[in-house]
Amino acid sequence: MRITIESPGQYYEQVVTELRRRITASVSIVEYDEIWNTEITGPSIVIQFEDAHPGTRQATGRYTHRQIITAHCLIPVSVPKATLTATDLACEVERIIDLNRFGIDPKCVGAPDIQVSGDTSYLFGFDGVVARGVQWIQPLYLGQDYFADEETRGSVWLAMNPKDPDDKNAYSKIFPGDATG
């Protein structure tokens, strides 16, 4: 059974899960928000969501988000041949990403379009770390089909570690609509 996703965050979780499954445990996967507080002492991968652009609608009319994503492969310079090792890891990651839906239903995700694989050390500016990034455009087909009954959305809510998903006080309203909250 394929996984149905409704957000880029759910896609991210599937990518991280699949990378952890396919890559040796000696390579850590660090959250992008945490990389700035983490000392890179061994091979690491950081997934960065960059820009998103609209894409061509699916045949069903489902909206397409073309999400630009980079998997940065970081290697400490203390590792022999660090640049070559980072390049090798980036190539492995690139082959995992290529044509991989990460177990997600094809109605929610398309084939990735690899854009570039190259030096991303300058983005982090860490002394003693070499980085090679694999960037791809990932089509995400989120929301309802155009021809389905109209989606009723009174407002947009963002979960912030809710204790009880039915407790509206556990959420932060980011876009008020016609629903009360």
Tab-separated table of N, CA and C in Angstrom:
chain	number	residue	atom	x	y	z
A	1	MET	N	0.840	-1.178	0.000
A	1	MET	CA	0.000	0.000	0.000
A	1	MET	C	0.887	1.245	0.000
A	2	ARG	N	0.579	2.164	-0.863
A	2	ARG	CA	1.333	3.414	-0.978
A	2	ARG	C	0.838	4.428	0.043
A	3	ILE	N	1.762	5.274	0.492
A	3	ILE	CA	1.460	6.302	1.474
A	3	ILE	C	0.885	7.523	0.764
A	4	THR	N	-0.173	8.083	1.309
A	4	THR	CA	-0.756	9.311	0.791
A	4	THR	C	-0.238	10.462	1.645
A	5	ILE	N	0.246	11.494	0.987
A	5	ILE	CA	0.736	12.664	1.721
A	5	ILE	C	-0.136	13.872	1.402
A	6	GLU	N	-0.108	14.832	2.317
A	6	GLU	CA	-0.894	16.051	2.145
A	6	GLU	C	-0.055	17.305	2.299
A	7	SER	N	1.272	17.140	2.557
A	7	SER	CA	2.101	18.325	2.773
A	7	SER	C	3.553	18.037	2.404
A	8	PRO	N	4.332	19.082	2.108
A	8	PRO	CA	5.760	18.899	1.876
A	8	PRO	C	6.468	18.290	3.091
A	9	GLY	N	5.998	18.614	4.297
A	9	GLY	CA	6.589	18.053	5.504
A	9	GLY	C	6.475	16.537	5.557
A	10	GLN	N	5.357	16.003	5.087
A	10	GLN	CA	5.188	14.552	5.047
A	10	GLN	C	6.114	13.939	3.994
A	11	TYR	N	6.328	14.638	2.878
A	11	TYR	CA	7.287	14.161	1.884
A	11	TYR	C	8.683	14.106	2.496
A	12	TYR	N	9.067	15.167	3.203
A	12	TYR	CA	10.364	15.227	3.871
A	12	TYR	C	10.561	14.009	4.782
A	13	GLU	N	9.557	13.713	5.599
A	13	GLU	CA	9.660	12.580	6.525
A	13	GLU	C	9.883	11.274	5.770
A	14	GLN	N	9.229	11.100	4.633
A	14	GLN	CA	9.418	9.876	3.847
A	14	GLN	C	10.824	9.811	3.246
A	15	VAL	N	11.347	10.951	2.785
A	15	VAL	CA	12.706	10.984	2.235
A	15	VAL	C	13.704	10.603	3.317
A	16	VAL	N	13.576	11.199	4.496
A	16	VAL	CA	14.498	10.909	5.597
A	16	VAL	C	14.402	9.434	5.996
A	17	THR	N	13.199	8.907	6.097
A	17	THR	CA	13.004	7.498	6.455
A	17	THR	C	13.684	6.585	5.443
A	18	GLU	N	13.505	6.879	4.167
A	18	GLU	CA	14.089	6.030	3.123
A	18	GLU	C	15.609	6.152	3.080
A	19	LEU	N	16.144	7.360	3.262
A	19	LEU	CA	17.599	7.520	3.302
A	19	LEU	C	18.183	6.759	4.491
A	20	ARG	N	17.521	6.831	5.635
A	20	ARG	CA	18.003	6.082	6.810
A	20	ARG	C	17.982	4.585	6.548
A	21	ARG	N	16.991	4.121	5.817
A	21	ARG	CA	16.884	2.693	5.509
A	21	ARG	C	17.969	2.241	4.530
A	22	ARG	N	18.304	3.087	3.564
A	22	ARG	CA	19.200	2.692	2.478
A	22	ARG	C	20.666	3.040	2.699
A	23	ILE	N	20.945	3.952	3.620
A	23	ILE	CA	22.331	4.395	3.822
A	23	ILE	C	22.828	3.853	5.153
A	24	THR	N	24.088	3.469	5.190
A	24	THR	CA	24.686	2.910	6.402
A	24	THR	C	24.471	3.802	7.614
A	25	ALA	N	24.371	3.180	8.773
A	25	ALA	CA	24.131	3.911	10.022
A	25	ALA	C	25.280	4.847	10.379
A	26	SER	N	26.448	4.666	9.757
A	26	SER	CA	27.584	5.543	10.064
A	26	SER	C	27.425	6.931	9.440
A	27	VAL	N	26.408	7.109	8.605
A	27	VAL	CA	26.098	8.421	8.022
A	27	VAL	C	24.869	8.958	8.753
A	28	SER	N	25.030	10.076	9.441
A	28	SER	CA	23.892	10.640	10.183
A	28	SER	C	23.087	11.572	9.280
A	29	ILE	N	21.805	11.648	9.579
A	29	ILE	CA	20.932	12.593	8.883
A	29	ILE	C	20.543	13.642	9.919
A	30	VAL	N	20.933	14.887	9.643
A	30	VAL	CA	20.747	15.986	10.585
A	30	VAL	C	19.617	16.876	10.079
A	31	GLU	N	18.728	17.267	10.974
A	31	GLU	CA	17.655	18.195	10.616
A	31	GLU	C	18.263	19.526	10.175
A	32	TYR	N	17.704	20.143	9.148
A	32	TYR	CA	18.246	21.393	8.629
A	32	TYR	C	18.289	22.477	9.706
A	33	ASP	N	17.253	22.583	10.506
A	33	ASP	CA	17.231	23.605	11.557
A	33	ASP	C	18.273	23.345	12.638
A	34	GLU	N	18.702	22.096	12.774
A	34	GLU	CA	19.665	21.734	13.813
A	34	GLU	C	21.112	21.789	13.326
A	35	ILE	N	21.339	21.858	12.028
A	35	ILE	CA	22.704	21.787	11.499
A	35	ILE	C	23.564	22.930	12.018
A	36	TRP	N	22.964	24.059	12.313
A	36	TRP	CA	23.716	25.223	12.770
A	36	TRP	C	24.187	25.057	14.217
A	37	ASN	N	23.604	24.104	14.936
A	37	ASN	CA	23.978	23.840	16.329
A	37	ASN	C	24.679	22.489	16.488
A	38	THR	N	25.028	21.858	15.377
A	38	THR	CA	25.586	20.515	15.395
A	38	THR	C	27.032	20.541	14.924
A	39	GLU	N	27.891	19.855	15.650
A	39	GLU	CA	29.273	19.702	15.205
A	39	GLU	C	29.336	18.499	14.275
A	40	ILE	N	29.843	18.709	13.079
A	40	ILE	CA	29.948	17.624	12.101
A	40	ILE	C	31.243	16.861	12.388
A	41	THR	N	31.089	15.673	12.968
A	41	THR	CA	32.252	14.858	13.317
A	41	THR	C	32.371	13.620	12.443
A	42	GLY	N	31.371	13.396	11.608
A	42	GLY	CA	31.381	12.251	10.700
A	42	GLY	C	30.512	12.557	9.504
A	43	PRO	N	30.457	11.631	8.546
A	43	PRO	CA	29.623	11.840	7.361
A	43	PRO	C	28.174	12.130	7.761
A	44	SER	N	27.597	13.163	7.156
A	44	SER	CA	26.237	13.596	7.499
A	44	SER	C	25.504	14.055	6.245
A	45	ILE	N	24.196	13.948	6.304
A	45	ILE	CA	23.336	14.430	5.218
A	45	ILE	C	22.324	15.398	5.815
A	46	VAL	N	22.121	16.513	5.134
A	46	VAL	CA	21.137	17.514	5.533
A	46	VAL	C	20.215	17.741	4.340
A	47	ILE	N	18.906	17.602	4.557
A	47	ILE	CA	17.918	17.843	3.500
A	47	ILE	C	17.401	19.266	3.666
A	48	GLN	N	17.533	20.063	2.607
A	48	GLN	CA	17.087	21.463	2.637
A	48	GLN	C	15.973	21.668	1.623
A	49	PHE	N	14.832	22.150	2.092
A	49	PHE	CA	13.752	22.558	1.190
A	49	PHE	C	14.017	24.012	0.835
A	50	GLU	N	14.121	24.296	-0.446
A	50	GLU	CA	14.429	25.652	-0.888
A	50	GLU	C	13.154	26.319	-1.376
A	51	ASP	N	13.076	26.605	-2.653
A	51	ASP	CA	11.919	27.296	-3.223
A	51	ASP	C	10.892	26.294	-3.733
A	52	ALA	N	9.702	26.794	-3.990
A	52	ALA	CA	8.653	26.005	-4.634
A	52	ALA	C	7.981	26.882	-5.679
A	53	HIS	N	7.578	26.267	-6.756
A	53	HIS	CA	6.916	26.973	-7.852
A	53	HIS	C	5.729	26.146	-8.322
A	54	PRO	N	4.695	26.794	-8.842
A	54	PRO	CA	3.587	26.013	-9.387
A	54	PRO	C	4.032	25.258	-10.628
A	55	GLY	N	3.393	24.141	-10.878
A	55	GLY	CA	3.690	23.345	-12.062
A	55	GLY	C	2.423	23.039	-12.824
A	56	THR	N	2.559	22.291	-13.901
A	56	THR	CA	1.413	21.898	-14.714
A	56	THR	C	0.506	20.992	-13.902
A	57	ARG	N	-0.767	21.289	-13.917
A	57	ARG	CA	-1.731	20.462	-13.185
A	57	ARG	C	-1.744	19.038	-13.745
A	58	GLN	N	-2.073	18.100	-12.877
A	58	GLN	CA	-2.242	16.713	-13.285
A	58	GLN	C	-3.463	16.607	-14.194
A	59	ALA	N	-3.627	15.467	-14.852
A	59	ALA	CA	-4.786	15.254	-15.731
A	59	ALA	C	-6.088	15.394	-14.952
A	60	THR	N	-6.060	15.089	-13.679
A	60	THR	CA	-7.247	15.220	-12.832
A	60	THR	C	-7.448	16.648	-12.350
A	61	GLY	N	-6.506	17.517	-12.674
A	61	GLY	CA	-6.586	18.904	-12.231
A	61	GLY	C	-5.939	19.145	-10.881
A	62	ARG	N	-5.315	18.122	-10.308
A	62	ARG	CA	-4.661	18.282	-8.998
A	62	ARG	C	-3.519	19.284	-9.118
A	63	TYR	N	-3.457	20.220	-8.182
A	63	TYR	CA	-2.440	21.280	-8.168
A	63	TYR	C	-1.046	20.668	-7.992
A	64	THR	N	-0.049	21.244	-8.667
A	64	THR	CA	1.325	20.765	-8.567
A	64	THR	C	2.213	21.807	-7.917
A	65	HIS	N	2.899	21.395	-6.837
A	65	HIS	CA	3.943	22.198	-6.202
A	65	HIS	C	5.264	21.620	-6.700
A	66	ARG	N	6.079	22.415	-7.380
A	66	ARG	CA	7.411	21.966	-7.817
A	66	ARG	C	8.404	22.439	-6.759
A	67	GLN	N	8.705	21.561	-5.826
A	67	GLN	CA	9.550	21.879	-4.676
A	67	GLN	C	11.018	21.647	-5.037
A	68	ILE	N	11.862	22.659	-4.815
A	68	ILE	CA	13.297	22.516	-5.040
A	68	ILE	C	13.924	22.069	-3.723
A	69	ILE	N	14.632	20.932	-3.769
A	69	ILE	CA	15.192	20.308	-2.575
A	69	ILE	C	16.666	20.026	-2.821
A	70	THR	N	17.487	20.179	-1.789
A	70	THR	CA	18.902	19.824	-1.880
A	70	THR	C	19.255	18.896	-0.723
A	71	ALA	N	19.919	17.803	-1.056
A	71	ALA	CA	20.496	16.906	-0.048
A	71	ALA	C	21.982	17.231	0.011
A	72	HIS	N	22.408	17.867	1.100
A	72	HIS	CA	23.809	18.228	1.283
A	72	HIS	C	24.521	17.070	1.973
A	73	CYS	N	25.634	16.621	1.410
A	73	CYS	CA	26.453	15.557	1.984
A	73	CYS	C	27.696	16.202	2.566
A	74	LEU	N	27.822	16.167	3.895
A	74	LEU	CA	28.907	16.850	4.593
A	74	LEU	C	29.916	15.835	5.131
A	75	ILE	N	31.189	16.120	4.901
A	75	ILE	CA	32.276	15.260	5.361
A	75	ILE	C	33.324	16.147	6.044
A	76	PRO	N	33.741	15.784	7.261
A	76	PRO	CA	34.810	16.553	7.909
A	76	PRO	C	36.113	16.416	7.114
A	77	VAL	N	36.904	17.490	7.057
A	77	VAL	CA	38.174	17.433	6.319
A	77	VAL	C	39.164	16.486	6.982
A	78	SER	N	38.900	16.070	8.214
A	78	SER	CA	39.774	15.103	8.884
A	78	SER	C	39.666	13.709	8.255
A	79	VAL	N	38.619	13.467	7.484
A	79	VAL	CA	38.466	12.193	6.775
A	79	VAL	C	39.407	12.217	5.569
A	80	PRO	N	40.213	11.169	5.379
A	80	PRO	CA	41.094	11.143	4.205
A	80	PRO	C	40.287	11.296	2.909
A	81	LYS	N	40.807	12.112	2.005
A	81	LYS	CA	40.136	12.386	0.718
A	81	LYS	C	38.692	12.849	0.936
A	82	ALA	N	38.521	13.829	1.808
A	82	ALA	CA	37.188	14.308	2.197
A	82	ALA	C	36.352	14.756	1.000
A	83	THR	N	36.952	15.488	0.076
A	83	THR	CA	36.194	15.979	-1.087
A	83	THR	C	35.709	14.816	-1.937
A	84	LEU	N	36.567	13.848	-2.162
A	84	LEU	CA	36.181	12.670	-2.952
A	84	LEU	C	35.117	11.858	-2.209
A	85	THR	N	35.257	11.745	-0.907
A	85	THR	CA	34.265	11.015	-0.107
A	85	THR	C	32.911	11.712	-0.164
A	86	ALA	N	32.893	13.043	-0.066
A	86	ALA	CA	31.634	13.801	-0.166
A	86	ALA	C	31.012	13.626	-1.547
A	87	THR	N	31.855	13.617	-2.577
A	87	THR	CA	31.368	13.414	-3.941
A	87	THR	C	30.773	12.018	-4.098
A	88	ASP	N	31.459	11.014	-3.552
A	88	ASP	CA	30.949	9.637	-3.619
A	88	ASP	C	29.596	9.515	-2.915
A	89	LEU	N	29.491	10.110	-1.723
A	89	LEU	CA	28.231	10.047	-0.978
A	89	LEU	C	27.123	10.766	-1.744
A	90	ALA	N	27.436	11.920	-2.333
A	90	ALA	CA	26.438	12.657	-3.116
A	90	ALA	C	25.955	11.828	-4.305
A	91	CYS	N	26.851	11.100	-4.938
A	91	CYS	CA	26.447	10.242	-6.068
A	91	CYS	C	25.534	9.112	-5.609
A	92	GLU	N	25.817	8.542	-4.440
A	92	GLU	CA	24.945	7.503	-3.884
A	92	GLU	C	23.556	8.076	-3.603
A	93	VAL	N	23.518	9.234	-2.974
A	93	VAL	CA	22.246	9.880	-2.660
A	93	VAL	C	21.494	10.211	-3.949
A	94	GLU	N	22.212	10.692	-4.945
A	94	GLU	CA	21.582	11.026	-6.228
A	94	GLU	C	20.902	9.806	-6.837
A	95	ARG	N	21.559	8.643	-6.765
A	95	ARG	CA	20.963	7.429	-7.333
A	95	ARG	C	19.761	6.958	-6.514
A	96	ILE	N	19.753	7.220	-5.209
A	96	ILE	CA	18.581	6.873	-4.397
A	96	ILE	C	17.405	7.768	-4.767
A	97	ILE	N	17.683	9.036	-4.980
A	97	ILE	CA	16.627	10.006	-5.300
A	97	ILE	C	16.051	9.768	-6.689
A	98	ASP	N	16.892	9.407	-7.643
A	98	ASP	CA	16.473	9.251	-9.036
A	98	ASP	C	15.313	8.262	-9.155
A	99	LEU	N	14.213	8.717	-9.670
A	99	LEU	CA	13.011	7.927	-9.927
A	99	LEU	C	12.442	7.244	-8.694
A	100	ASN	N	12.718	7.772	-7.504
A	100	ASN	CA	12.232	7.165	-6.269
A	100	ASN	C	11.056	7.965	-5.740
A	101	ARG	N	9.962	7.281	-5.477
A	101	ARG	CA	8.788	7.942	-4.899
A	101	ARG	C	8.750	7.761	-3.387
A	102	PHE	N	9.716	7.053	-2.812
A	102	PHE	CA	9.835	6.880	-1.367
A	102	PHE	C	8.586	6.255	-0.752
A	103	GLY	N	7.938	5.355	-1.499
A	103	GLY	CA	6.754	4.667	-0.995
A	103	GLY	C	5.486	5.492	-1.041
A	104	ILE	N	5.552	6.658	-1.671
A	104	ILE	CA	4.398	7.564	-1.714
A	104	ILE	C	3.559	7.270	-2.949
A	105	ASP	N	2.260	7.322	-2.784
A	105	ASP	CA	1.315	7.092	-3.866
A	105	ASP	C	1.607	8.045	-5.030
A	106	PRO	N	1.655	7.525	-6.270
A	106	PRO	CA	1.959	8.396	-7.413
A	106	PRO	C	0.929	9.498	-7.657
A	107	LYS	N	-0.249	9.409	-7.053
A	107	LYS	CA	-1.199	10.515	-7.192
A	107	LYS	C	-0.739	11.726	-6.382
A	108	CYS	N	0.258	11.535	-5.478
A	108	CYS	CA	0.747	12.618	-4.621
A	108	CYS	C	2.147	13.102	-4.983
A	109	VAL	N	2.886	12.344	-5.793
A	109	VAL	CA	4.282	12.686	-6.063
A	109	VAL	C	4.682	12.194	-7.451
A	110	GLY	N	5.474	13.006	-8.144
A	110	GLY	CA	5.977	12.632	-9.455
A	110	GLY	C	7.440	12.247	-9.391
A	111	ALA	N	8.005	11.944	-10.541
A	111	ALA	CA	9.419	11.591	-10.617
A	111	ALA	C	10.267	12.830	-10.360
A	112	PRO	N	11.319	12.701	-9.548
A	112	PRO	CA	12.193	13.846	-9.297
A	112	PRO	C	12.993	14.196	-10.544
A	113	ASP	N	13.319	15.455	-10.666
A	113	ASP	CA	14.119	15.948	-11.785
A	113	ASP	C	15.428	16.475	-11.209
A	114	ILE	N	16.498	15.651	-11.284
A	114	ILE	CA	17.794	16.039	-10.736
A	114	ILE	C	18.297	17.253	-11.518
A	115	GLN	N	18.697	18.304	-10.789
A	115	GLN	CA	19.159	19.533	-11.414
A	115	GLN	C	20.672	19.631	-11.457
A	116	VAL	N	21.319	19.339	-10.333
A	116	VAL	CA	22.765	19.511	-10.255
A	116	VAL	C	23.285	18.748	-9.046
A	117	SER	N	24.536	18.361	-9.115
A	117	SER	CA	25.234	17.780	-7.980
A	117	SER	C	26.589	18.467	-7.933
A	118	GLY	N	26.856	19.193	-6.851
A	118	GLY	CA	28.106	19.940	-6.807
A	118	GLY	C	28.422	20.505	-5.442
A	119	ASP	N	29.441	21.338	-5.403
A	119	ASP	CA	29.952	21.919	-4.163
A	119	ASP	C	28.925	22.845	-3.521
A	120	THR	N	28.595	22.578	-2.273
A	120	THR	CA	27.705	23.464	-1.518
A	120	THR	C	28.364	23.910	-0.212
A	121	SER	N	29.677	23.727	-0.101
A	121	SER	CA	30.404	24.112	1.114
A	121	SER	C	30.204	25.587	1.442
A	122	TYR	N	30.163	26.429	0.421
A	122	TYR	CA	30.027	27.874	0.618
A	122	TYR	C	28.705	28.244	1.280
A	123	LEU	N	27.682	27.408	1.155
A	123	LEU	CA	26.391	27.720	1.764
A	123	LEU	C	26.429	27.606	3.285
A	124	PHE	N	27.258	26.689	3.773
A	124	PHE	CA	27.327	26.469	5.216
A	124	PHE	C	28.420	27.310	5.861
A	125	GLY	N	29.544	27.444	5.184
A	125	GLY	CA	30.651	28.230	5.723
A	125	GLY	C	31.284	27.613	6.959
A	126	PHE	N	31.160	26.291	7.110
A	126	PHE	CA	31.771	25.615	8.248
A	126	PHE	C	33.244	25.390	7.971
A	127	ASP	N	34.092	25.751	8.924
A	127	ASP	CA	35.508	25.419	8.811
A	127	ASP	C	35.661	23.916	9.028
A	128	GLY	N	36.493	23.294	8.212
A	128	GLY	CA	36.793	21.885	8.411
A	128	GLY	C	35.747	20.926	7.899
A	129	VAL	N	34.826	21.404	7.039
A	129	VAL	CA	33.783	20.530	6.489
A	129	VAL	C	33.677	20.755	4.985
A	130	VAL	N	33.626	19.662	4.237
A	130	VAL	CA	33.403	19.701	2.795
A	130	VAL	C	31.952	19.292	2.555
A	131	ALA	N	31.258	19.965	1.644
A	131	ALA	CA	29.864	19.627	1.356
A	131	ALA	C	29.643	19.525	-0.153
A	132	ARG	N	28.933	18.501	-0.543
A	132	ARG	CA	28.488	18.313	-1.919
A	132	ARG	C	26.983	18.122	-1.864
A	133	GLY	N	26.256	18.875	-2.685
A	133	GLY	CA	24.796	18.814	-2.654
A	133	GLY	C	24.214	18.243	-3.922
A	134	VAL	N	23.124	17.523	-3.756
A	134	VAL	CA	22.330	17.023	-4.877
A	134	VAL	C	21.024	17.800	-4.849
A	135	GLN	N	20.756	18.560	-5.908
A	135	GLN	CA	19.541	19.371	-5.959
A	135	GLN	C	18.584	18.776	-6.976
A	136	TRP	N	17.312	18.693	-6.591
A	136	TRP	CA	16.310	18.201	-7.519
A	136	TRP	C	15.018	18.979	-7.363
A	137	ILE	N	14.221	18.933	-8.416
A	137	ILE	CA	12.876	19.501	-8.376
A	137	ILE	C	11.926	18.333	-8.193
A	138	GLN	N	11.121	18.429	-7.152
A	138	GLN	CA	10.192	17.353	-6.815
A	138	GLN	C	8.760	17.822	-7.008
A	139	PRO	N	8.043	17.248	-7.992
A	139	PRO	CA	6.625	17.593	-8.118
A	139	PRO	C	5.813	16.916	-7.015
A	140	LEU	N	5.084	17.711	-6.273
A	140	LEU	CA	4.176	17.205	-5.252
A	140	LEU	C	2.764	17.579	-5.671
A	141	TYR	N	1.887	16.594	-5.737
A	141	TYR	CA	0.505	16.809	-6.150
A	141	TYR	C	-0.353	16.741	-4.888
A	142	LEU	N	-0.665	17.914	-4.353
A	142	LEU	CA	-1.363	17.982	-3.072
A	142	LEU	C	-2.760	18.556	-3.256
A	143	GLY	N	-3.637	18.221	-2.349
A	143	GLY	CA	-5.004	18.716	-2.405
A	143	GLY	C	-5.901	17.800	-3.201
A	144	GLN	N	-7.100	18.261	-3.438
A	144	GLN	CA	-8.092	17.459	-4.134
A	144	GLN	C	-7.965	17.626	-5.646
A	145	ASP	N	-8.548	16.651	-6.357
A	145	ASP	CA	-8.658	16.776	-7.802
A	145	ASP	C	-9.568	17.956	-8.130
A	146	TYR	N	-9.325	18.594	-9.250
A	146	TYR	CA	-10.103	19.759	-9.647
A	146	TYR	C	-11.585	19.405	-9.820
A	147	PHE	N	-11.841	18.194	-10.275
A	147	PHE	CA	-13.200	17.797	-10.594
A	147	PHE	C	-13.933	17.176	-9.406
A	148	ALA	N	-13.259	17.062	-8.274
A	148	ALA	CA	-13.902	16.554	-7.061
A	148	ALA	C	-14.796	17.646	-6.489
A	149	ASP	N	-15.609	17.264	-5.517
A	149	ASP	CA	-16.415	18.285	-4.847
A	149	ASP	C	-15.487	19.368	-4.330
A	150	GLU	N	-15.973	20.586	-4.349
A	150	GLU	CA	-15.148	21.708	-3.918
A	150	GLU	C	-14.645	21.503	-2.499
A	151	GLU	N	-13.360	21.764	-2.331
A	151	GLU	CA	-12.749	21.639	-1.017
A	151	GLU	C	-13.203	22.795	-0.145
A	152	THR	N	-13.745	22.492	1.014
A	152	THR	CA	-14.148	23.546	1.928
A	152	THR	C	-13.025	23.743	2.934
A	153	ARG	N	-12.508	24.913	2.940
A	153	ARG	CA	-11.407	25.238	3.852
A	153	ARG	C	-11.717	26.590	4.463
A	154	GLY	N	-12.155	26.559	5.712
A	154	GLY	CA	-12.524	27.792	6.386
A	154	GLY	C	-11.312	28.585	6.831
A	155	SER	N	-10.257	27.900	7.196
A	155	SER	CA	-9.043	28.575	7.619
A	155	SER	C	-7.907	27.558	7.568
A	156	VAL	N	-6.709	28.040	7.692
A	156	VAL	CA	-5.536	27.177	7.665
A	156	VAL	C	-4.962	27.125	9.065
A	157	TRP	N	-4.692	25.922	9.552
A	157	TRP	CA	-4.145	25.728	10.892
A	157	TRP	C	-2.808	25.037	10.765
A	158	LEU	N	-1.913	25.332	11.682
A	158	LEU	CA	-0.595	24.724	11.703
A	158	LEU	C	-0.403	24.055	13.053
A	159	ALA	N	-0.157	22.733	13.051
A	159	ALA	CA	0.023	22.001	14.306
A	159	ALA	C	1.363	22.356	14.930
A	160	MET	N	1.335	22.666	16.208
A	160	MET	CA	2.551	22.998	16.954
A	160	MET	C	2.645	22.056	18.143
A	161	ASN	N	3.031	20.811	17.890
A	161	ASN	CA	3.129	19.790	18.929
A	161	ASN	C	1.844	19.691	19.764
A	162	PRO	N	0.728	19.430	19.108
A	162	PRO	CA	-0.529	19.390	19.862
A	162	PRO	C	-0.580	18.188	20.799
A	163	LYS	N	-1.150	18.414	21.970
A	163	LYS	CA	-1.365	17.321	22.912
A	163	LYS	C	-2.651	16.592	22.533
A	164	ASP	N	-3.616	17.354	22.119
A	164	ASP	CA	-4.904	16.808	21.721
A	164	ASP	C	-5.274	17.453	20.385
A	165	PRO	N	-5.325	16.658	19.299
A	165	PRO	CA	-5.594	17.266	17.989
A	165	PRO	C	-6.950	17.956	17.886
A	166	ASP	N	-7.873	17.650	18.817
A	166	ASP	CA	-9.179	18.306	18.788
A	166	ASP	C	-9.183	19.618	19.566
A	167	ASP	N	-8.108	19.901	20.279
A	167	ASP	CA	-8.004	21.118	21.076
A	167	ASP	C	-7.499	22.255	20.192
A	168	LYS	N	-8.399	23.169	19.818
A	168	LYS	CA	-8.013	24.270	18.934
A	168	LYS	C	-6.981	25.189	19.566
A	169	ASN	N	-6.857	25.193	20.892
A	169	ASN	CA	-5.849	26.010	21.555
A	169	ASN	C	-4.445	25.447	21.356
A	170	ALA	N	-4.344	24.199	20.884
A	170	ALA	CA	-3.037	23.571	20.672
A	170	ALA	C	-2.463	23.942	19.301
A	171	TYR	N	-3.183	24.728	18.552
A	171	TYR	CA	-2.749	25.101	17.204
A	171	TYR	C	-2.518	26.599	17.115
A	172	SER	N	-1.697	26.993	16.157
A	172	SER	CA	-1.502	28.401	15.867
A	172	SER	C	-2.227	28.713	14.566
A	173	LYS	N	-3.129	29.638	14.601
A	173	LYS	CA	-3.827	30.023	13.385
A	173	LYS	C	-2.905	30.938	12.593
A	174	ILE	N	-2.640	30.583	11.336
A	174	ILE	CA	-1.752	31.415	10.532
A	174	ILE	C	-2.493	32.152	9.417
A	175	PHE	N	-3.703	31.731	9.114
A	175	PHE	CA	-4.467	32.435	8.098
A	175	PHE	C	-5.929	32.346	8.473
A	176	PRO	N	-6.483	33.446	8.936
A	176	PRO	CA	-7.891	33.397	9.350
A	176	PRO	C	-8.805	33.277	8.141
A	177	GLY	N	-9.788	32.433	8.269
A	177	GLY	CA	-10.791	32.275	7.235
A	177	GLY	C	-12.158	32.545	7.825
A	178	ASP	N	-13.133	31.863	7.260
A	178	ASP	CA	-14.486	32.114	7.760
A	178	ASP	C	-14.856	31.175	8.909
A	179	ALA	N	-13.911	30.295	9.329
A	179	ALA	CA	-14.179	29.409	10.464
A	179	ALA	C	-13.782	30.116	11.755
A	180	THR	N	-14.408	29.725	12.811
A	180	THR	CA	-14.040	30.304	14.110
A	180	THR	C	-12.948	29.469	14.731
A	181	GLY	N	-12.102	30.084	15.543
A	181	GLY	CA	-11.029	29.302	16.147
A	181	GLY	C	-10.412	29.961	17.324
